[in-house]
PDB file of N, CA and C in Angstrom:
ATOM      1  N   UNK A 819     -17.301  12.102  -7.416  1.00 47.00           N
ATOM      2  CA  UNK A 819     -17.150  11.871  -5.888  1.00 47.00           C
ATOM      3  C   UNK A 819     -15.598  11.572  -5.832  1.00 47.00           C
ATOM      4  N   UNK A 820     -14.918  12.394  -4.927  1.00 57.00           N
ATOM      5  CA  UNK A 820     -13.334  12.114  -4.554  1.00 57.00           C
ATOM      6  C   UNK A 820     -13.328  11.028  -3.491  1.00 57.00           C
ATOM      7  N   UNK A 821     -12.003  10.659  -3.485  1.00 61.00           N
ATOM      8  CA  UNK A 821     -11.655   9.708  -2.752  1.00 61.00           C
ATOM      9  C   UNK A 821     -11.336  10.368  -1.103  1.00 61.00           C
ATOM     10  N   UNK A 822     -11.718   9.799  -0.208  1.00 71.00           N
ATOM     11  CA  UNK A 822     -11.552  10.397   1.015  1.00 71.00           C
ATOM     12  C   UNK A 822     -10.084   9.803   1.756  1.00 71.00           C
ATOM     13  N   UNK A 823      -9.176  10.676   1.713  1.00 72.00           N
ATOM     14  CA  UNK A 823      -7.948  10.331   2.070  1.00 72.00           C
ATOM     15  C   UNK A 823      -7.703   9.677   3.434  1.00 72.00           C
ATOM     16  N   UNK A 824      -8.768  10.426   4.460  1.00 79.00           N
ATOM     17  CA  UNK A 824      -8.541   9.596   5.724  1.00 79.00           C
ATOM     18  C   UNK A 824      -8.903   8.054   5.609  1.00 79.00           C
ATOM     19  N   UNK A 825      -9.887   7.822   4.789  1.00 78.00           N
ATOM     20  CA  UNK A 825     -10.605   6.470   4.662  1.00 78.00           C
ATOM     21  C   UNK A 825      -9.353   5.687   4.291  1.00 78.00           C
ATOM     22  N   UNK A 826      -8.640   6.065   3.162  1.00 77.00           N
ATOM     23  CA  UNK A 826      -7.784   5.159   2.488  1.00 77.00           C
ATOM     24  C   UNK A 826      -6.646   4.941   3.591  1.00 77.00           C
ATOM     25  N   UNK A 827      -6.312   5.991   4.345  1.00 82.00           N
ATOM     26  CA  UNK A 827      -4.976   5.696   5.274  1.00 82.00           C
ATOM     27  C   UNK A 827      -5.597   4.820   6.355  1.00 82.00           C
ATOM     28  N   UNK A 828      -6.909   4.829   6.742  1.00 85.00           N
ATOM     29  CA  UNK A 828      -7.501   3.846   7.663  1.00 85.00           C
ATOM     30  C   UNK A 828      -7.218   2.331   7.128  1.00 85.00           C
ATOM     31  N   UNK A 829      -7.686   2.385   5.851  1.00 86.00           N
ATOM     32  CA  UNK A 829      -7.571   1.018   5.211  1.00 86.00           C
ATOM     33  C   UNK A 829      -6.049   0.593   5.204  1.00 86.00           C
ATOM     34  N   UNK A 830      -5.116   1.300   4.851  1.00 87.00           N
ATOM     35  CA  UNK A 830      -3.718   0.793   4.686  1.00 87.00           C
ATOM     36  C   UNK A 830      -3.291   0.509   6.249  1.00 87.00           C
ATOM     37  N   UNK A 831      -3.631   1.470   7.185  1.00 88.00           N
ATOM     38  CA  UNK A 831      -3.145   1.160   8.563  1.00 88.00           C
ATOM     39  C   UNK A 831      -3.976  -0.097   9.157  1.00 88.00           C
ATOM     40  N   UNK A 832      -4.955  -0.683   8.422  1.00 88.00           N
ATOM     41  CA  UNK A 832      -5.534  -1.927   8.809  1.00 88.00           C
ATOM     42  C   UNK A 832      -4.771  -3.175   8.557  1.00 88.00           C
ATOM     43  N   UNK A 833      -3.836  -2.866   7.733  1.00 92.00           N
ATOM     44  CA  UNK A 833      -2.858  -4.157   7.191  1.00 92.00           C
ATOM     45  C   UNK A 833      -1.864  -4.397   8.301  1.00 92.00           C
ATOM     46  N   UNK A 834      -1.613  -5.798   8.355  1.00 92.00           N
ATOM     47  CA  UNK A 834      -0.885  -6.233   9.384  1.00 92.00           C
ATOM     48  C   UNK A 834       0.735  -6.196   9.126  1.00 92.00           C
ATOM     49  N   UNK A 835       0.929  -6.326   7.861  1.00 94.00           N
ATOM     50  CA  UNK A 835       2.406  -6.348   7.392  1.00 94.00           C
ATOM     51  C   UNK A 835       2.851  -4.997   7.308  1.00 94.00           C
ATOM     52  N   UNK A 836       4.095  -4.727   7.959  1.00 94.00           N
ATOM     53  CA  UNK A 836       4.643  -3.214   7.865  1.00 94.00           C
ATOM     54  C   UNK A 836       5.164  -2.908   6.596  1.00 94.00           C
ATOM     55  N   UNK A 837       5.862  -3.809   5.869  1.00 95.00           N
ATOM     56  CA  UNK A 837       6.189  -3.576   4.391  1.00 95.00           C
ATOM     57  C   UNK A 837       5.100  -3.269   3.383  1.00 95.00           C
ATOM     58  N   UNK A 838       3.758  -3.839   3.689  1.00 95.00           N
ATOM     59  CA  UNK A 838       2.812  -3.538   2.895  1.00 95.00           C
ATOM     60  C   UNK A 838       2.212  -2.227   3.413  1.00 95.00           C
ATOM     61  N   UNK A 839       2.052  -1.831   4.432  1.00 94.00           N
ATOM     62  CA  UNK A 839       1.780  -0.381   4.940  1.00 94.00           C
ATOM     63  C   UNK A 839       2.841   0.721   4.287  1.00 94.00           C
ATOM     64  N   UNK A 840       3.841   0.403   4.556  1.00 95.00           N
ATOM     65  CA  UNK A 840       4.994   1.341   4.214  1.00 95.00           C
ATOM     66  C   UNK A 840       4.965   1.583   2.713  1.00 95.00           C
ATOM     67  N   UNK A 841       5.009   0.572   1.826  1.00 95.00           N
ATOM     68  CA  UNK A 841       4.834   0.547   0.513  1.00 95.00           C
ATOM     69  C   UNK A 841       3.757   1.424   0.030  1.00 95.00           C
ATOM     70  N   UNK A 842       2.498   1.100   0.512  1.00 92.00           N
ATOM     71  CA  UNK A 842       1.294   1.789  -0.101  1.00 92.00           C
ATOM     72  C   UNK A 842       1.349   3.275   0.492  1.00 92.00           C
ATOM     73  N   UNK A 843       1.836   3.701   1.606  1.00 90.00           N
ATOM     74  CA  UNK A 843       1.879   4.836   1.960  1.00 90.00           C
ATOM     75  C   UNK A 843       2.998   5.722   1.144  1.00 90.00           C
ATOM     76  N   UNK A 844       4.091   5.041   1.012  1.00 93.00           N
ATOM     77  CA  UNK A 844       5.125   5.763   0.035  1.00 93.00           C
ATOM     78  C   UNK A 844       4.577   5.807  -1.236  1.00 93.00           C
ATOM     79  N   UNK A 845       3.925   4.952  -1.856  1.00 92.00           N
ATOM     80  CA  UNK A 845       3.495   4.964  -3.259  1.00 92.00           C
ATOM     81  C   UNK A 845       2.294   6.062  -3.332  1.00 92.00           C
ATOM     82  N   UNK A 846       1.293   5.950  -2.505  1.00 85.00           N
ATOM     83  CA  UNK A 846       0.101   6.656  -2.632  1.00 85.00           C
ATOM     84  C   UNK A 846      -0.197   7.902  -1.954  1.00 85.00           C
ATOM     85  N   UNK A 847       0.442   8.044  -0.794  1.00 85.00           N
ATOM     86  CA  UNK A 847       0.488   9.145   0.041  1.00 85.00           C
ATOM     87  C   UNK A 847       1.698  10.113  -0.405  1.00 85.00           C
ATOM     88  N   UNK A 848       2.891   9.625  -0.367  1.00 90.00           N
ATOM     89  CA  UNK A 848       4.089  10.332  -0.688  1.00 90.00           C
ATOM     90  C   UNK A 848       4.531  10.465  -2.012  1.00 90.00           C
ATOM     91  N   UNK A 849       3.965   9.689  -2.965  1.00 92.00           N
ATOM     92  CA  UNK A 849       4.259   9.742  -4.341  1.00 92.00           C
ATOM     93  C   UNK A 849       5.465   9.148  -4.883  1.00 92.00           C
ATOM     94  N   UNK A 850       6.085   8.227  -4.051  1.00 96.00           N
ATOM     95  CA  UNK A 850       7.294   7.722  -4.464  1.00 96.00           C
ATOM     96  C   UNK A 850       7.159   6.715  -5.714  1.00 96.00           C
ATOM     97  N   UNK A 851       8.192   6.481  -6.461  1.00 97.00           N
ATOM     98  CA  UNK A 851       8.010   5.622  -7.740  1.00 97.00           C
ATOM     99  C   UNK A 851       8.241   4.169  -7.021  1.00 97.00           C
ATOM    100  N   UNK A 852       7.983   3.287  -7.920  1.00 97.00           N
ATOM    101  CA  UNK A 852       8.284   1.604  -7.398  1.00 97.00           C
ATOM    102  C   UNK A 852       9.640   1.576  -7.331  1.00 97.00           C
ATOM    103  N   UNK A 853      10.419   2.171  -8.185  1.00 98.00           N
ATOM    104  CA  UNK A 853      11.932   2.037  -7.973  1.00 98.00           C
ATOM    105  C   UNK A 853      12.519   2.537  -6.677  1.00 98.00           C
ATOM    106  N   UNK A 854      11.988   3.873  -6.242  1.00 98.00           N
ATOM    107  CA  UNK A 854      12.364   4.394  -5.071  1.00 98.00           C
ATOM    108  C   UNK A 854      11.924   3.476  -3.835  1.00 98.00           C
ATOM    109  N   UNK A 855      10.789   2.988  -3.971  1.00 97.00           N
ATOM    110  CA  UNK A 855      10.277   2.076  -2.819  1.00 97.00           C
ATOM    111  C   UNK A 855      11.094   0.890  -2.777  1.00 97.00           C
ATOM    112  N   UNK A 856      11.493   0.329  -3.869  1.00 98.00           N
ATOM    113  CA  UNK A 856      12.248  -0.984  -3.962  1.00 98.00           C
ATOM    114  C   UNK A 856      13.625  -0.669  -3.370  1.00 98.00           C
ATOM    115  N   UNK A 857      14.143   0.388  -3.728  1.00 98.00           N
ATOM    116  CA  UNK A 857      15.339   0.758  -3.057  1.00 98.00           C
ATOM    117  C   UNK A 857      15.470   0.951  -1.362  1.00 98.00           C
ATOM    118  N   UNK A 858      14.445   1.767  -1.203  1.00 97.00           N
ATOM    119  CA  UNK A 858      14.095   1.822   0.209  1.00 97.00           C
ATOM    120  C   UNK A 858      13.942   0.607   1.096  1.00 97.00           C
ATOM    121  N   UNK A 859      13.101  -0.153   0.598  1.00 96.00           N
ATOM    122  CA  UNK A 859      12.813  -1.635   1.181  1.00 96.00           C
ATOM    123  C   UNK A 859      13.916  -2.637   1.098  1.00 96.00           C
ATOM    124  N   UNK A 860      14.815  -2.474   0.173  1.00 97.00           N
ATOM    125  CA  UNK A 860      15.914  -3.502  -0.242  1.00 97.00           C
ATOM    126  C   UNK A 860      15.307  -4.679  -0.902  1.00 97.00           C
ATOM    127  N   UNK A 861      14.345  -4.360  -1.961  1.00 97.00           N
ATOM    128  CA  UNK A 861      13.700  -5.431  -2.550  1.00 97.00           C
ATOM    129  C   UNK A 861      13.962  -5.023  -4.074  1.00 97.00           C
ATOM    130  N   UNK A 862      13.699  -5.926  -5.072  1.00 98.00           N
ATOM    131  CA  UNK A 862      13.822  -5.657  -6.363  1.00 98.00           C
ATOM    132  C   UNK A 862      12.603  -4.931  -6.895  1.00 98.00           C
ATOM    133  N   UNK A 863      12.592  -4.252  -8.091  1.00 98.00           N
ATOM    134  CA  UNK A 863      11.379  -3.494  -8.537  1.00 98.00           C
ATOM    135  C   UNK A 863      10.035  -4.452  -8.764  1.00 98.00           C
ATOM    136  N   UNK A 864      10.492  -5.748  -9.265  1.00 98.00           N
ATOM    137  CA  UNK A 864       9.447  -6.698  -9.496  1.00 98.00           C
ATOM    138  C   UNK A 864       8.733  -7.089  -8.151  1.00 98.00           C
ATOM    139  N   UNK A 865       9.638  -7.440  -7.126  1.00 98.00           N
ATOM    140  CA  UNK A 865       9.088  -7.720  -5.952  1.00 98.00           C
ATOM    141  C   UNK A 865       8.156  -6.778  -5.271  1.00 98.00           C
ATOM    142  N   UNK A 866       8.728  -5.415  -5.406  1.00 98.00           N
ATOM    143  CA  UNK A 866       8.077  -4.498  -4.856  1.00 98.00           C
ATOM    144  C   UNK A 866       6.735  -4.256  -5.789  1.00 98.00           C
ATOM    145  N   UNK A 867       6.688  -4.448  -7.002  1.00 97.00           N
ATOM    146  CA  UNK A 867       5.234  -4.269  -7.624  1.00 97.00           C
ATOM    147  C   UNK A 867       4.494  -5.388  -7.155  1.00 97.00           C
ATOM    148  N   UNK A 868       4.909  -6.560  -6.876  1.00 98.00           N
ATOM    149  CA  UNK A 868       3.955  -7.634  -6.535  1.00 98.00           C
ATOM    150  C   UNK A 868       3.478  -7.249  -5.175  1.00 98.00           C
ATOM    151  N   UNK A 869       4.432  -6.715  -4.185  1.00 97.00           N
ATOM    152  CA  UNK A 869       4.005  -6.461  -2.892  1.00 97.00           C
ATOM    153  C   UNK A 869       2.997  -5.344  -2.932  1.00 97.00           C
ATOM    154  N   UNK A 870       3.034  -4.314  -3.830  1.00 95.00           N
ATOM    155  CA  UNK A 870       2.073  -3.395  -3.972  1.00 95.00           C
ATOM    156  C   UNK A 870       0.755  -3.820  -4.396  1.00 95.00           C
ATOM    157  N   UNK A 871       0.820  -4.623  -5.236  1.00 95.00           N
ATOM    158  CA  UNK A 871      -0.424  -5.415  -5.922  1.00 95.00           C
ATOM    159  C   UNK A 871      -1.313  -6.143  -4.900  1.00 95.00           C
ATOM    160  N   UNK A 872      -0.431  -6.852  -4.106  1.00 95.00           N
ATOM    161  CA  UNK A 872      -1.076  -7.728  -2.997  1.00 95.00           C
ATOM    162  C   UNK A 872      -1.603  -6.706  -2.056  1.00 95.00           C
ATOM    163  N   UNK A 873      -0.960  -5.946  -1.463  1.00 93.00           N
ATOM    164  CA  UNK A 873      -1.185  -5.030  -0.526  1.00 93.00           C
ATOM    165  C   UNK A 873      -2.564  -4.179  -0.891  1.00 93.00           C
ATOM    166  N   UNK A 874      -2.606  -3.788  -2.256  1.00 90.00           N
ATOM    167  CA  UNK A 874      -3.924  -3.106  -2.602  1.00 90.00           C
ATOM    168  C   UNK A 874      -5.102  -4.137  -2.614  1.00 90.00           C
ATOM    169  N   UNK A 875      -4.681  -5.421  -2.824  1.00 91.00           N
ATOM    170  CA  UNK A 875      -5.840  -6.406  -2.875  1.00 91.00           C
ATOM    171  C   UNK A 875      -6.307  -6.536  -1.223  1.00 91.00           C
ATOM    172  N   UNK A 876      -5.410  -6.489  -0.513  1.00 91.00           N
ATOM    173  CA  UNK A 876      -5.968  -6.501   0.856  1.00 91.00           C
ATOM    174  C   UNK A 876      -6.725  -5.410   1.278  1.00 91.00           C
ATOM    175  N   UNK A 877      -6.303  -4.163   0.970  1.00 89.00           N
ATOM    176  CA  UNK A 877      -6.938  -2.934   1.412  1.00 89.00           C
ATOM    177  C   UNK A 877      -8.435  -2.940   0.658  1.00 89.00           C
ATOM    178  N   UNK A 878      -8.463  -3.403  -0.481  1.00 87.00           N
ATOM    179  CA  UNK A 878      -9.800  -3.594  -1.199  1.00 87.00           C
ATOM    180  C   UNK A 878     -10.748  -4.431  -0.444  1.00 87.00           C
ATOM    181  N   UNK A 879     -10.011  -5.792  -0.026  1.00 88.00           N
ATOM    182  CA  UNK A 879     -10.703  -6.635   0.869  1.00 88.00           C
ATOM    183  C   UNK A 879     -11.253  -6.052   2.355  1.00 88.00           C
ATOM    184  N   UNK A 880     -10.541  -5.131   2.706  1.00 84.00           N
ATOM    185  CA  UNK A 880     -10.918  -4.533   4.040  1.00 84.00           C
ATOM    186  C   UNK A 880     -12.028  -3.616   3.789  1.00 84.00           C
ATOM    187  N   UNK A 881     -12.012  -2.841   2.618  1.00 82.00           N
ATOM    188  CA  UNK A 881     -13.172  -1.902   2.365  1.00 82.00           C
ATOM    189  C   UNK A 881     -14.382  -2.775   1.892  1.00 82.00           C
ATOM    190  N   UNK A 882     -14.282  -3.870   1.419  1.00 84.00           N
ATOM    191  CA  UNK A 882     -15.424  -4.635   0.996  1.00 84.00           C
ATOM    192  C   UNK A 882     -15.987  -5.158   2.083  1.00 84.00           C
ATOM    193  N   UNK A 883     -15.269  -5.618   3.265  1.00 83.00           N
ATOM    194  CA  UNK A 883     -15.911  -6.056   4.597  1.00 83.00           C
ATOM    195  C   UNK A 883     -16.528  -5.136   5.302  1.00 83.00           C
ATOM    196  N   UNK A 884     -16.123  -3.742   5.213  1.00 74.00           N
ATOM    197  CA  UNK A 884     -16.512  -2.765   6.083  1.00 74.00           C
ATOM    198  C   UNK A 884     -17.934  -1.903   5.531  1.00 74.00           C
ATOM    199  N   UNK A 885     -18.136  -2.293   4.106  1.00 65.00           N
ATOM    200  CA  UNK A 885     -19.311  -1.718   3.594  1.00 65.00           C
ATOM    201  C   UNK A 885     -20.552  -2.658   3.710  1.00 65.00           C
TER     202      UNK A 885
END
């Protein structure tokens, strides 16, 4: 069973923090590397990795609540 891209984007858009949204969209929709996202957001690679991890956790929580 494949992943429904529209559903994933809906989960990302449910996030309140703009950096979270932007980072996840850049990473998983546009295919940017962590290094590229870090440069774009003006953050370190480590901070960007943490941001992505936490944002994904928030999206998972969104899906857990909606099922």
